[in-house]
Coordinates of C-alpha atoms in Angstrom, one line a residue:
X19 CA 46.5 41.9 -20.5
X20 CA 49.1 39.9 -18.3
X21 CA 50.7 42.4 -17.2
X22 CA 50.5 43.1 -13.3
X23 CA 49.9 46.5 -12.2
X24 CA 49.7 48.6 -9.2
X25 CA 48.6 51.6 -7.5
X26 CA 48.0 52.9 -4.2
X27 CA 44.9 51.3 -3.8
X28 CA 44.9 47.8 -5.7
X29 CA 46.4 45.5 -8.3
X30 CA 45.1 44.9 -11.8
X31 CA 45.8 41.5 -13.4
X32 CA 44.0 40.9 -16.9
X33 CA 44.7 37.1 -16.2
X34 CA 41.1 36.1 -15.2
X35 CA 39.2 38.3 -17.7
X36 CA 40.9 37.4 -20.6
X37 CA 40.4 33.3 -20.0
X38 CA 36.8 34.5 -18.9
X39 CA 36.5 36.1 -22.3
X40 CA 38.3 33.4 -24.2
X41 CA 37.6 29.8 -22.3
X42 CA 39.3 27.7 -25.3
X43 CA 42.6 30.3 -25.7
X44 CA 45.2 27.7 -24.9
X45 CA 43.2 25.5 -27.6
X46 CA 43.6 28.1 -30.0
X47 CA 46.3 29.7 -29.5
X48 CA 48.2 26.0 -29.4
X49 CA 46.5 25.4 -32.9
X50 CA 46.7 28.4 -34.5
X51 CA 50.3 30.0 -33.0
X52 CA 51.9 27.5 -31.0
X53 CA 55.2 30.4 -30.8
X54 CA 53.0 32.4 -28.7
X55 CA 52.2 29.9 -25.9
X56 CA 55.4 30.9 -24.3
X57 CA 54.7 34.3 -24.3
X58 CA 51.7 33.4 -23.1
X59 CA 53.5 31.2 -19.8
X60 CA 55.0 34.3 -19.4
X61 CA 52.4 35.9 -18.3
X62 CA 51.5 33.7 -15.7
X63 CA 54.1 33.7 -13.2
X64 CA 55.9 36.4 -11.0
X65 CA 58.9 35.9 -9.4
X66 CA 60.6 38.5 -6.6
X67 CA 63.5 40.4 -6.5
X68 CA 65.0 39.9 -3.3
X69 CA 66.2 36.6 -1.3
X70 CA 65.3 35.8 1.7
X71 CA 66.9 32.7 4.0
X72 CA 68.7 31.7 -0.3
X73 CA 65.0 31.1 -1.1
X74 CA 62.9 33.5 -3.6
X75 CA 59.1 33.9 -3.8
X76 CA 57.9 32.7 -7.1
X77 CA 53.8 32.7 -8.0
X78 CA 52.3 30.8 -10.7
X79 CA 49.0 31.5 -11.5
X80 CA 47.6 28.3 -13.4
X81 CA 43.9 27.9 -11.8
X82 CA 42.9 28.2 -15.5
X83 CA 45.2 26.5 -16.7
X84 CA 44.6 23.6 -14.3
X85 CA 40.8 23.6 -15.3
X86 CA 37.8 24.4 -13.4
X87 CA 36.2 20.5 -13.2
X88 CA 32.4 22.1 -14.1
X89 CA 33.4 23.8 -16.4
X90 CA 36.1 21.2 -18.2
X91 CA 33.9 18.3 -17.8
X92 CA 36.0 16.4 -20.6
X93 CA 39.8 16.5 -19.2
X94 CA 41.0 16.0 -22.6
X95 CA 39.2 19.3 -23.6
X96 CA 41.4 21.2 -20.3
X97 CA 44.6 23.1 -21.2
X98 CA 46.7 20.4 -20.3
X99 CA 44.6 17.5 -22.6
X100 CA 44.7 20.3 -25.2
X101 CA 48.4 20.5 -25.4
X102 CA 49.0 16.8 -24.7
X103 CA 47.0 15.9 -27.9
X104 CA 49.0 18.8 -29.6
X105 CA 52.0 16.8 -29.3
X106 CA 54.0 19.9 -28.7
X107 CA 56.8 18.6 -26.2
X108 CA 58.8 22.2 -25.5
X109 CA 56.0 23.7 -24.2
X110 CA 56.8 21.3 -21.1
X111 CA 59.4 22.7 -20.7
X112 CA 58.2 25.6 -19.2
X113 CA 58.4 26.5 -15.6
X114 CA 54.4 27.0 -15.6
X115 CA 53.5 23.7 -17.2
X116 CA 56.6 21.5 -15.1
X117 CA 55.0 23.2 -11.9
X118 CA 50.8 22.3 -13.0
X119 CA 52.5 19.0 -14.2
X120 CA 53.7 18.7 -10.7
X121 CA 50.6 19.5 -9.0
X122 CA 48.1 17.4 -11.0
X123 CA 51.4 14.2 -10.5
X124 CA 51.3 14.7 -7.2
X125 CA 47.9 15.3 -6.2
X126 CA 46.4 12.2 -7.5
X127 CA 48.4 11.1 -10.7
X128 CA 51.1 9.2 -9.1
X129 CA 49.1 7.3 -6.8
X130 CA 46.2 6.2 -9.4
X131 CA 49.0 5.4 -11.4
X132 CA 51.1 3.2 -8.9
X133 CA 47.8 1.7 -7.7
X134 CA 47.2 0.7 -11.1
X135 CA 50.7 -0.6 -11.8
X136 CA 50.7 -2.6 -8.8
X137 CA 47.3 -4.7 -9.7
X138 CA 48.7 -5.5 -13.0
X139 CA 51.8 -6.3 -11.8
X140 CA 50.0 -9.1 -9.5
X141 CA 48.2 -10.6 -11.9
X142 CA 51.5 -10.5 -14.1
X143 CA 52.8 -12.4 -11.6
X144 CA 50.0 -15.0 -11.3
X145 CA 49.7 -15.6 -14.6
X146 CA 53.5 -16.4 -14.8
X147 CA 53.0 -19.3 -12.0
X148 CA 50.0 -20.4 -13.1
X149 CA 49.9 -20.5 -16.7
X150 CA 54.3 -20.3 -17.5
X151 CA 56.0 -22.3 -13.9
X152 CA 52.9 -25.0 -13.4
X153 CA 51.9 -24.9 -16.7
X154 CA 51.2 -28.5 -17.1
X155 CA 50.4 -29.3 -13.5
X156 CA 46.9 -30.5 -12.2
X157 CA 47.9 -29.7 -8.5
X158 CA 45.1 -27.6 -6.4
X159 CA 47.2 -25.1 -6.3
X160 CA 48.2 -24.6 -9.5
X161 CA 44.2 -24.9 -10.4
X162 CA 43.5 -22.2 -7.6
X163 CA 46.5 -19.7 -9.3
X164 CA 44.7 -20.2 -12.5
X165 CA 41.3 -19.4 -11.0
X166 CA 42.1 -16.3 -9.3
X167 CA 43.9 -15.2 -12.0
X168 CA 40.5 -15.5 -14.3
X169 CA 38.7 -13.8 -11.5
X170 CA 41.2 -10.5 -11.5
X171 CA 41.2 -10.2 -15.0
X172 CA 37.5 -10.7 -15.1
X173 CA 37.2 -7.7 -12.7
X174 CA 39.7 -5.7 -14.7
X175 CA 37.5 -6.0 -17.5
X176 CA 34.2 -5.4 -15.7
X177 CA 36.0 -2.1 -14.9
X178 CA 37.7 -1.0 -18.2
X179 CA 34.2 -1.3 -19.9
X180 CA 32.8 0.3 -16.9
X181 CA 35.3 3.1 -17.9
X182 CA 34.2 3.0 -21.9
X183 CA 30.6 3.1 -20.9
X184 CA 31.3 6.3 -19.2
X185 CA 33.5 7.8 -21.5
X186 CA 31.1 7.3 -24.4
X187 CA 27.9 9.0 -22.3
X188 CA 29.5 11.8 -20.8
X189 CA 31.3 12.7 -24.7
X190 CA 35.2 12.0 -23.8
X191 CA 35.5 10.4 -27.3
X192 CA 37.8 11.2 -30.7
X193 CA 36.2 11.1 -33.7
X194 CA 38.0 9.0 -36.4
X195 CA 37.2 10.5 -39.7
X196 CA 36.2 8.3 -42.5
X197 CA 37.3 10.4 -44.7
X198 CA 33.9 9.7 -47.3
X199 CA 30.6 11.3 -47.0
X200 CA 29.1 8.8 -47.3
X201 CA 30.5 6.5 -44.3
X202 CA 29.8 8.0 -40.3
X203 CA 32.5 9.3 -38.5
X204 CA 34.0 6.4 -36.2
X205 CA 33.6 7.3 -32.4
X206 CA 36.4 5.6 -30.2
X207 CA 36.5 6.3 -26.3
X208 CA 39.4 8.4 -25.3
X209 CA 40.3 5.4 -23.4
X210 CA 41.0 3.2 -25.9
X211 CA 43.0 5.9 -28.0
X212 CA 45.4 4.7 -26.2
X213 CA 47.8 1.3 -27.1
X214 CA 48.5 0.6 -23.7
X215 CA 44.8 0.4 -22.8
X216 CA 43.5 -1.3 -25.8
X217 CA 46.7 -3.8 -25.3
X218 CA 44.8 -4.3 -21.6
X219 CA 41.6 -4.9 -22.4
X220 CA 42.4 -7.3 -25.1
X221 CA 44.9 -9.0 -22.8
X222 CA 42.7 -9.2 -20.1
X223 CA 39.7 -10.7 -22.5
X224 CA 42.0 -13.7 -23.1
X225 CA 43.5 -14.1 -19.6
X226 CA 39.5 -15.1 -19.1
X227 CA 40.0 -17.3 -21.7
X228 CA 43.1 -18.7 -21.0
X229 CA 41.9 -19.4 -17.2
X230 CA 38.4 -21.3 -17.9
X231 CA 40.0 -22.9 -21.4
X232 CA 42.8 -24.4 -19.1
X233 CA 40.7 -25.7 -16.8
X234 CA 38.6 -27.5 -18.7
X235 CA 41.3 -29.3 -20.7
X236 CA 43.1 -29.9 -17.5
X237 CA 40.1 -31.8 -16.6
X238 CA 40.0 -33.6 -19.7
X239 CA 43.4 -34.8 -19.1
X240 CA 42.6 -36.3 -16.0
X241 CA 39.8 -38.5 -17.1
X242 CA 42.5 -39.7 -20.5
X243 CA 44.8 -42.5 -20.2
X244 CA 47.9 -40.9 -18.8
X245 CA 50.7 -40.2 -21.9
X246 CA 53.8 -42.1 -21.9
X247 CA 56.0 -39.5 -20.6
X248 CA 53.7 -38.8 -17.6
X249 CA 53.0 -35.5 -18.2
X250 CA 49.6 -34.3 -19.6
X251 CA 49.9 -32.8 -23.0
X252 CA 47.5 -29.8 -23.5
X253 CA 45.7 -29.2 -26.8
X254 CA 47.8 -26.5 -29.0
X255 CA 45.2 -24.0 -29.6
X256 CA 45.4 -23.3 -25.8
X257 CA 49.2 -23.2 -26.2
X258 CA 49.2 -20.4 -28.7
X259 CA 46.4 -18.7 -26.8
X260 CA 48.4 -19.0 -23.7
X261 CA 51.9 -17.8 -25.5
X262 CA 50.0 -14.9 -27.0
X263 CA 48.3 -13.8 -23.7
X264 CA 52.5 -13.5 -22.6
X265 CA 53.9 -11.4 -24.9
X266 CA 50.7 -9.3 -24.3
X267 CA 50.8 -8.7 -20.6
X268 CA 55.0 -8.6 -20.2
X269 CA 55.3 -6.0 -22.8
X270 CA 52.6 -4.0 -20.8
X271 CA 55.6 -3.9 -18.3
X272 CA 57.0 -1.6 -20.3
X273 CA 55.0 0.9 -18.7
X274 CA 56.1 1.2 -15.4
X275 CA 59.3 2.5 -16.7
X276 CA 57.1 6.2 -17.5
X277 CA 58.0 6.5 -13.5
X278 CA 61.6 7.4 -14.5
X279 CA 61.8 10.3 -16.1
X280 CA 64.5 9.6 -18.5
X281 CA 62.7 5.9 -19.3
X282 CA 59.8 8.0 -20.0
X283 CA 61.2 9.5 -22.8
X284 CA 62.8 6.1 -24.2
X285 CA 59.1 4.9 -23.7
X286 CA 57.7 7.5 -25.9
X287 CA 60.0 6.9 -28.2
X288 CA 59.5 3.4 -28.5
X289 CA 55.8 4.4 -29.4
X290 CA 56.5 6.6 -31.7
X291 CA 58.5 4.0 -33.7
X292 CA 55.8 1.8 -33.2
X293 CA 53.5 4.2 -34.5
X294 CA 55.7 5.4 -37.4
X295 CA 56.4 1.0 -38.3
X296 CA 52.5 0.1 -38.1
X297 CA 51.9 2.7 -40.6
X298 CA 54.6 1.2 -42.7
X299 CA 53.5 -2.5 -42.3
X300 CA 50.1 -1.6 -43.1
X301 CA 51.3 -0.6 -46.9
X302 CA 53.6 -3.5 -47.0
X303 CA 50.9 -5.9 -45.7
X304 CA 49.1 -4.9 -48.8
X305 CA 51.5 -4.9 -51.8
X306 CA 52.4 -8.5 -50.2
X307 CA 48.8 -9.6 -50.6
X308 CA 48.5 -8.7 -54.2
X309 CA 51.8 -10.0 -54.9
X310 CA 50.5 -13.3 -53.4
X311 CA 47.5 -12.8 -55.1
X312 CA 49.7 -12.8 -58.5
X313 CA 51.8 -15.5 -58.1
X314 CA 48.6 -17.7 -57.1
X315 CA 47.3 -16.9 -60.4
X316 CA 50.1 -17.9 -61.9
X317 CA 50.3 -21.4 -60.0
X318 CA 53.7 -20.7 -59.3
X319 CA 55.8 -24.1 -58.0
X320 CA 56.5 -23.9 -54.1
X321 CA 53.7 -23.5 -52.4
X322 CA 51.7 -20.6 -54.9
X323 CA 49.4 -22.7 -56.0
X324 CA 47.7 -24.2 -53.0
X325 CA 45.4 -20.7 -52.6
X326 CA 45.8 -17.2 -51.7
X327 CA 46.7 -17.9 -47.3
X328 CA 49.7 -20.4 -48.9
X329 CA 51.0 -18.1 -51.4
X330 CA 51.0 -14.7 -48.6
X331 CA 52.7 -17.4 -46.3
X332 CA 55.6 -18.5 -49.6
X333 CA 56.1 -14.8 -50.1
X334 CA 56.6 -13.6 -46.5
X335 CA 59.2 -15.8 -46.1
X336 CA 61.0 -15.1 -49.1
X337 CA 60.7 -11.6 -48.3
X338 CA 62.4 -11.8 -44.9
X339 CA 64.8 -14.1 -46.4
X340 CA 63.4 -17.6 -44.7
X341 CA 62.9 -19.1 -47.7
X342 CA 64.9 -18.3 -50.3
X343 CA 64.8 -21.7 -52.2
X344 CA 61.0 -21.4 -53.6
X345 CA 62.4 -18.1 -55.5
X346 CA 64.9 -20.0 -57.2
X347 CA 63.4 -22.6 -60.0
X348 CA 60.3 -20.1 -61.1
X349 CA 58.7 -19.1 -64.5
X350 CA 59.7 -16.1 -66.4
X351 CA 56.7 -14.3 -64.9
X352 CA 56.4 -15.3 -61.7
X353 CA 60.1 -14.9 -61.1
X354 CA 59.6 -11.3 -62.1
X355 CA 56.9 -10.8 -59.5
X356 CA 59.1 -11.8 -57.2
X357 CA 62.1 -9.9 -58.4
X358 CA 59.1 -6.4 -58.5
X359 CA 58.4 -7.4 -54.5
X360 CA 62.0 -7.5 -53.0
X361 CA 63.0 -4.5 -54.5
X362 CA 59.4 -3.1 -53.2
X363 CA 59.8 -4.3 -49.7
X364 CA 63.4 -4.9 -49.2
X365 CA 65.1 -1.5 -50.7
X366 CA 61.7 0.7 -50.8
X367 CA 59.2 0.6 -48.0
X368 CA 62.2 -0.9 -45.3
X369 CA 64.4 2.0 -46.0
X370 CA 61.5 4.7 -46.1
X371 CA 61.0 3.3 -42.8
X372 CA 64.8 3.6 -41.4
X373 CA 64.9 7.0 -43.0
X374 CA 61.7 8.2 -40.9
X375 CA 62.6 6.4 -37.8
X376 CA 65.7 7.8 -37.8
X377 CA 64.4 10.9 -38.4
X378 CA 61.9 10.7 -35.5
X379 CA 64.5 9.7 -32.6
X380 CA 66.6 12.2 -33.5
X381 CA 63.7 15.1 -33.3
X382 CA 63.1 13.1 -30.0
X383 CA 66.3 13.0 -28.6
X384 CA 66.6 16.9 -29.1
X385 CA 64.0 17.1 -26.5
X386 CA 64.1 14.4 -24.4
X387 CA 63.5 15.9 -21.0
X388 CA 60.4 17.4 -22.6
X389 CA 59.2 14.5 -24.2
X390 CA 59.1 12.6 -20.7
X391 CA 57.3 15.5 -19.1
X392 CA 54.8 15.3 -21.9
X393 CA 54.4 11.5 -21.4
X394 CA 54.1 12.0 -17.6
X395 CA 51.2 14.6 -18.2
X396 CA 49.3 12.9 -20.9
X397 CA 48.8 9.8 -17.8
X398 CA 47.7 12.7 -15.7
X399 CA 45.4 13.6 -18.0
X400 CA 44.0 9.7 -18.1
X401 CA 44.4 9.1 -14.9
X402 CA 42.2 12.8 -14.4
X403 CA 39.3 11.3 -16.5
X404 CA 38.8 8.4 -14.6
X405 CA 37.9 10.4 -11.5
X406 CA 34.3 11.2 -10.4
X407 CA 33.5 15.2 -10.5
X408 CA 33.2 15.2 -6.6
X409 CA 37.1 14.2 -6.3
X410 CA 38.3 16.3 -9.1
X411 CA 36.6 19.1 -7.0
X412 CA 37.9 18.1 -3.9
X413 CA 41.7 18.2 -5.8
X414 CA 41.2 21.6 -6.9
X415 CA 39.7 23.0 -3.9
X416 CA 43.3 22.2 -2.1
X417 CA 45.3 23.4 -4.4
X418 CA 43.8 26.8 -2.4
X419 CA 43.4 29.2 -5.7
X420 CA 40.8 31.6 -3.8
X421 CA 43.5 33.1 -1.6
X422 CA 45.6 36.1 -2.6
X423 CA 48.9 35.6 -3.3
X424 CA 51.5 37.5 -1.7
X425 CA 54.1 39.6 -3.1
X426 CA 56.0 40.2 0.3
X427 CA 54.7 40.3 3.9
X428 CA 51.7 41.8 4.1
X429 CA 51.2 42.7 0.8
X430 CA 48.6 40.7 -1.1
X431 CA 48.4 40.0 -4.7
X432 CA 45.6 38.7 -7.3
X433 CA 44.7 35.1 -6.3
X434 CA 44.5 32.3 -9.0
X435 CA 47.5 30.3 -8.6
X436 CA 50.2 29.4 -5.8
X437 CA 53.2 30.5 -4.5
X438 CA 56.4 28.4 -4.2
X439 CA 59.3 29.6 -2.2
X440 CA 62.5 28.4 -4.9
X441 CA 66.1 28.4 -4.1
X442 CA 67.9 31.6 -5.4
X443 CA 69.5 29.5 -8.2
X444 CA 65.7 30.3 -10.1
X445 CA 67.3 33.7 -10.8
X446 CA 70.0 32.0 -13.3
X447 CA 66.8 30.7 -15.2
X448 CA 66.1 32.3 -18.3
X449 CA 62.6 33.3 -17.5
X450 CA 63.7 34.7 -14.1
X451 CA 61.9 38.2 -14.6
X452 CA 62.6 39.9 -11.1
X453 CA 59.4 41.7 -9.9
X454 CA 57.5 42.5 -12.9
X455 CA 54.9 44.6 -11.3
X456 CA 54.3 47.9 -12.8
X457 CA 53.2 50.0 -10.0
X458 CA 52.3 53.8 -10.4
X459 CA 52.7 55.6 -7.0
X460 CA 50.9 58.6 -7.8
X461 CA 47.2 60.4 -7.4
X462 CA 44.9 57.4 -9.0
X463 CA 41.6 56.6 -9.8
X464 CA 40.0 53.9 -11.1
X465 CA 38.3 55.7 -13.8
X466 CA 41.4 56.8 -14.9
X467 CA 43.0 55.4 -18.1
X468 CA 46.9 53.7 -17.1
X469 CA 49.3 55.8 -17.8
X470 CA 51.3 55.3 -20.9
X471 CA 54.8 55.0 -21.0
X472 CA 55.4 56.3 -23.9
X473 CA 58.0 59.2 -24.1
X474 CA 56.5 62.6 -25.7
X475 CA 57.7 64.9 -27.9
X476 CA 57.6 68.3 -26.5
X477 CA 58.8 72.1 -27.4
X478 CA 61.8 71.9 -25.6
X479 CA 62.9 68.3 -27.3
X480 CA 66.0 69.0 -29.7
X481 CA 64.6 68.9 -33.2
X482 CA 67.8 66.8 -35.0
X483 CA 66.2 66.6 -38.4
X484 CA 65.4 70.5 -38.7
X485 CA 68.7 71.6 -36.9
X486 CA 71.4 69.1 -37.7
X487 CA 70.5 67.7 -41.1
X488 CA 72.3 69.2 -44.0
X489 CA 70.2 71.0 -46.6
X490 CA 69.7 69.4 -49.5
X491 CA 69.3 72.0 -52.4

């Protein structure tokens, strides 16, 4: 079906009939037989036999697999959102999906992304002089930082649930099973699938917070008596408020590095062992509580027996190692409660979690170059869903798929993708297939079947089973 043919009067390319026929084959085909996506790559791109001025013609036909905007509504449901969520980072590697990855990054993903980069990265920096360098200062312009600060993240979040809202009516959503009958599937919005966003809008919630909570005890230090050091001392729940909003906002900063292709894949690592950690912490988070639960039954001494928050807080730090002292001078029981949730944490769930982190980078360092492409397409995906149709149109339009693609001068090909004139160093590749076109230069007709290449048998063929074989009696 992807093969190119010819004859003297046209060329015959299966290409658009068989993603007519099958709209969700990357989907399935990704699902079902991930080995034959390749093949199927394959079949999407022509490249030609001779040089000309050390640059070769090279087509790529991917206006399906960039994804007709009416008729891929939801980006994520598109080939690329289909192979992003697929988590399949070789098939990036693949001169088809680098050159759509480098259409859709260069079209619009780079520059939503930079835009979006840049407004964080100003209100990063407000926040740092208004609520780290004048932290305790009541000077007007501290106050103003402070304020305009508020304001951006106030917009920020207008935006992000502007974002949700829309994600949630037009159906760009993953469903979360529940996994009983009994309890409804939860529905998330794509765009808080995820980290980085839902780190945003939470962070942006309390710089809001930490603007109109810091003015208002600001002003409640100026009408006090004035402390004896002269400085205003703030209230401490604004303190940890403010301290939490940091670590928020400057690990955000991490994401600027998926500009750098090589600190794209160190990104995506990092989330995959924050991924593979969470899971982990999850289970220790609960054998902790009903350890804590125990020993607070028990009335252990040091700490256990002033209720079940005390007792988690005791046994967390003897877990770590903070507190080693309360372990020492216990009961028979509890001190065997203690002795069950070291060995638990310490040699079982921490070293589960070494083994399977270690096992992760090492998958992901196989494949680094294509786990950075993979990163850098699933933010052109996102950045994708937050256009409006009428742009998404206008970016497919340009990319010009309507014209016939040429196969030398004057010699026009199937349209559906573009051409890209390579250096002649693209014939060292390993999926440099010079001229693949199949041309028959005979009598033709199009109700004709193809012929077959298959070579027949005839009368004057040498018969080497009947003539040469030895008779067996």
């Amino acid at each position: 079906l992807l093969a190119i043919r010819a004859d003297r009067y046209r060329y015959y390319y299966g290409r658009e009939t068989l993603f007519k026929t099958h709209p969700d084959l990357v989907q399935f085909v990704a699902r079902q037989m991930p080995a034959l996506l390749e093949h199927l790559f394959d079949g999407l791109m022509w490249h030609a036999q001779m040089v000309q001025d050390g640059r070769v013609r090279v087509n790529y036909y991917i206006r399906e697999m960039y994804g007709v905007p009416e008729e891929a509504k939801d980006v994520w449901t598109s080939p690329m959102g289909v192979l992003v969520l697929a988590a399949q980072s070789n098939v990036f590697n693949h001169p088809v999906m680098e050159k759509l990855l480098e259409v859709k990054w260069e079209r619009f993903g780079l520059k939503i992304y930079v835009g979006i980069q840049i407004w964080y990265m100003i209100m990063l920096i407000m926040f740092t002089l208004g609520f780290v360098t004048w932290q305790n200062s009541c000077a007007k312009d501290a106050e103003i930082v402070r304020l305009v600060t508020g304001g951006m993240a106030a917009v920020t979040l207008l935006l992000q649930s502007g974002v949700l809202c829309y994600q949630f009516h037009s159906g760009q959503v993953s469903r979360c099973a529940s996994g009983v009958k009994m309890i409804p599937d939860l529905v998330v919005p794509r765009f808080l699938m995820n980290p980085w966003n839902s780190a945003r809008y939470v962070s942006s919630a309390m710089l809001i917070a930490n603007a109109f909570m810091d003015l208002s005890c600001l002003d409640s230090l100026r009408r006090s008596p004035a402390p004896p050091s002269g400085v205003p001392v703030r209230e401490h729940g604004v303190n940890v408020l403010g301290a939490v909003t940091a670590i928020f906002i400057w690990m955000q900063l991490i994401q600027v590095l998926i500009l750098s292709e090589r600190m794209a894949a160190f990104t995506y690592a990092v989330g995959r062992m924050v991924k593979d950690f969470a899971q982990n912490f999850t289970v220790i988070i609960v054998v902790m509580v009903s350890f804590s639960a125990a020993m607070t039954i028990l009335e252990a001494p040091g700490g256990f027996g002033d209720g079940l928050g005390s007792s988690l807080y005791t046994v967390v730090k003897i877990a770590i190692g903070l507190n080693s002292d309360e372990a020492v001078d216990q009961e028979s029981w509890a001190m065997a409660c203690l002795m069950v949730l070291t060995i638990i944490v310490n040699i079982g769930f921490l070293n589960i979690l070494v083994a399977q982190l270690v096992l992760a980078y090492s998958a992901l360092s196989s494949d680094q170059e294509g786990c950075a492409k993979m990163n850098r397409a699933y933010i052109c995906v996102e950045m994708e869903s937050f256009l409006p149709m009428r742009y998404r149109r206008k970016c497919f339009d340009e990319c010009g798929f309507d014209a016939p693609l040429e196969f030398d001068s004057s010699d026009e090909g199937p349209s559906g993708g573009i051409q890209v004139l390579c250096p002649s160093s693209v014939r060292t590749h390993p999926k440099y297939v010079p001229d693949r076109v199949v041309r028959f230069t005979g009598d033709a007709s199009p109700m004709d079947p193809w012929p077959t290449n298959k070579v027949e048998e005839d009368e004057e063929a040498p018969n080497i089973l009947k003539e040469d074989a030895p008779a067996i009696d």
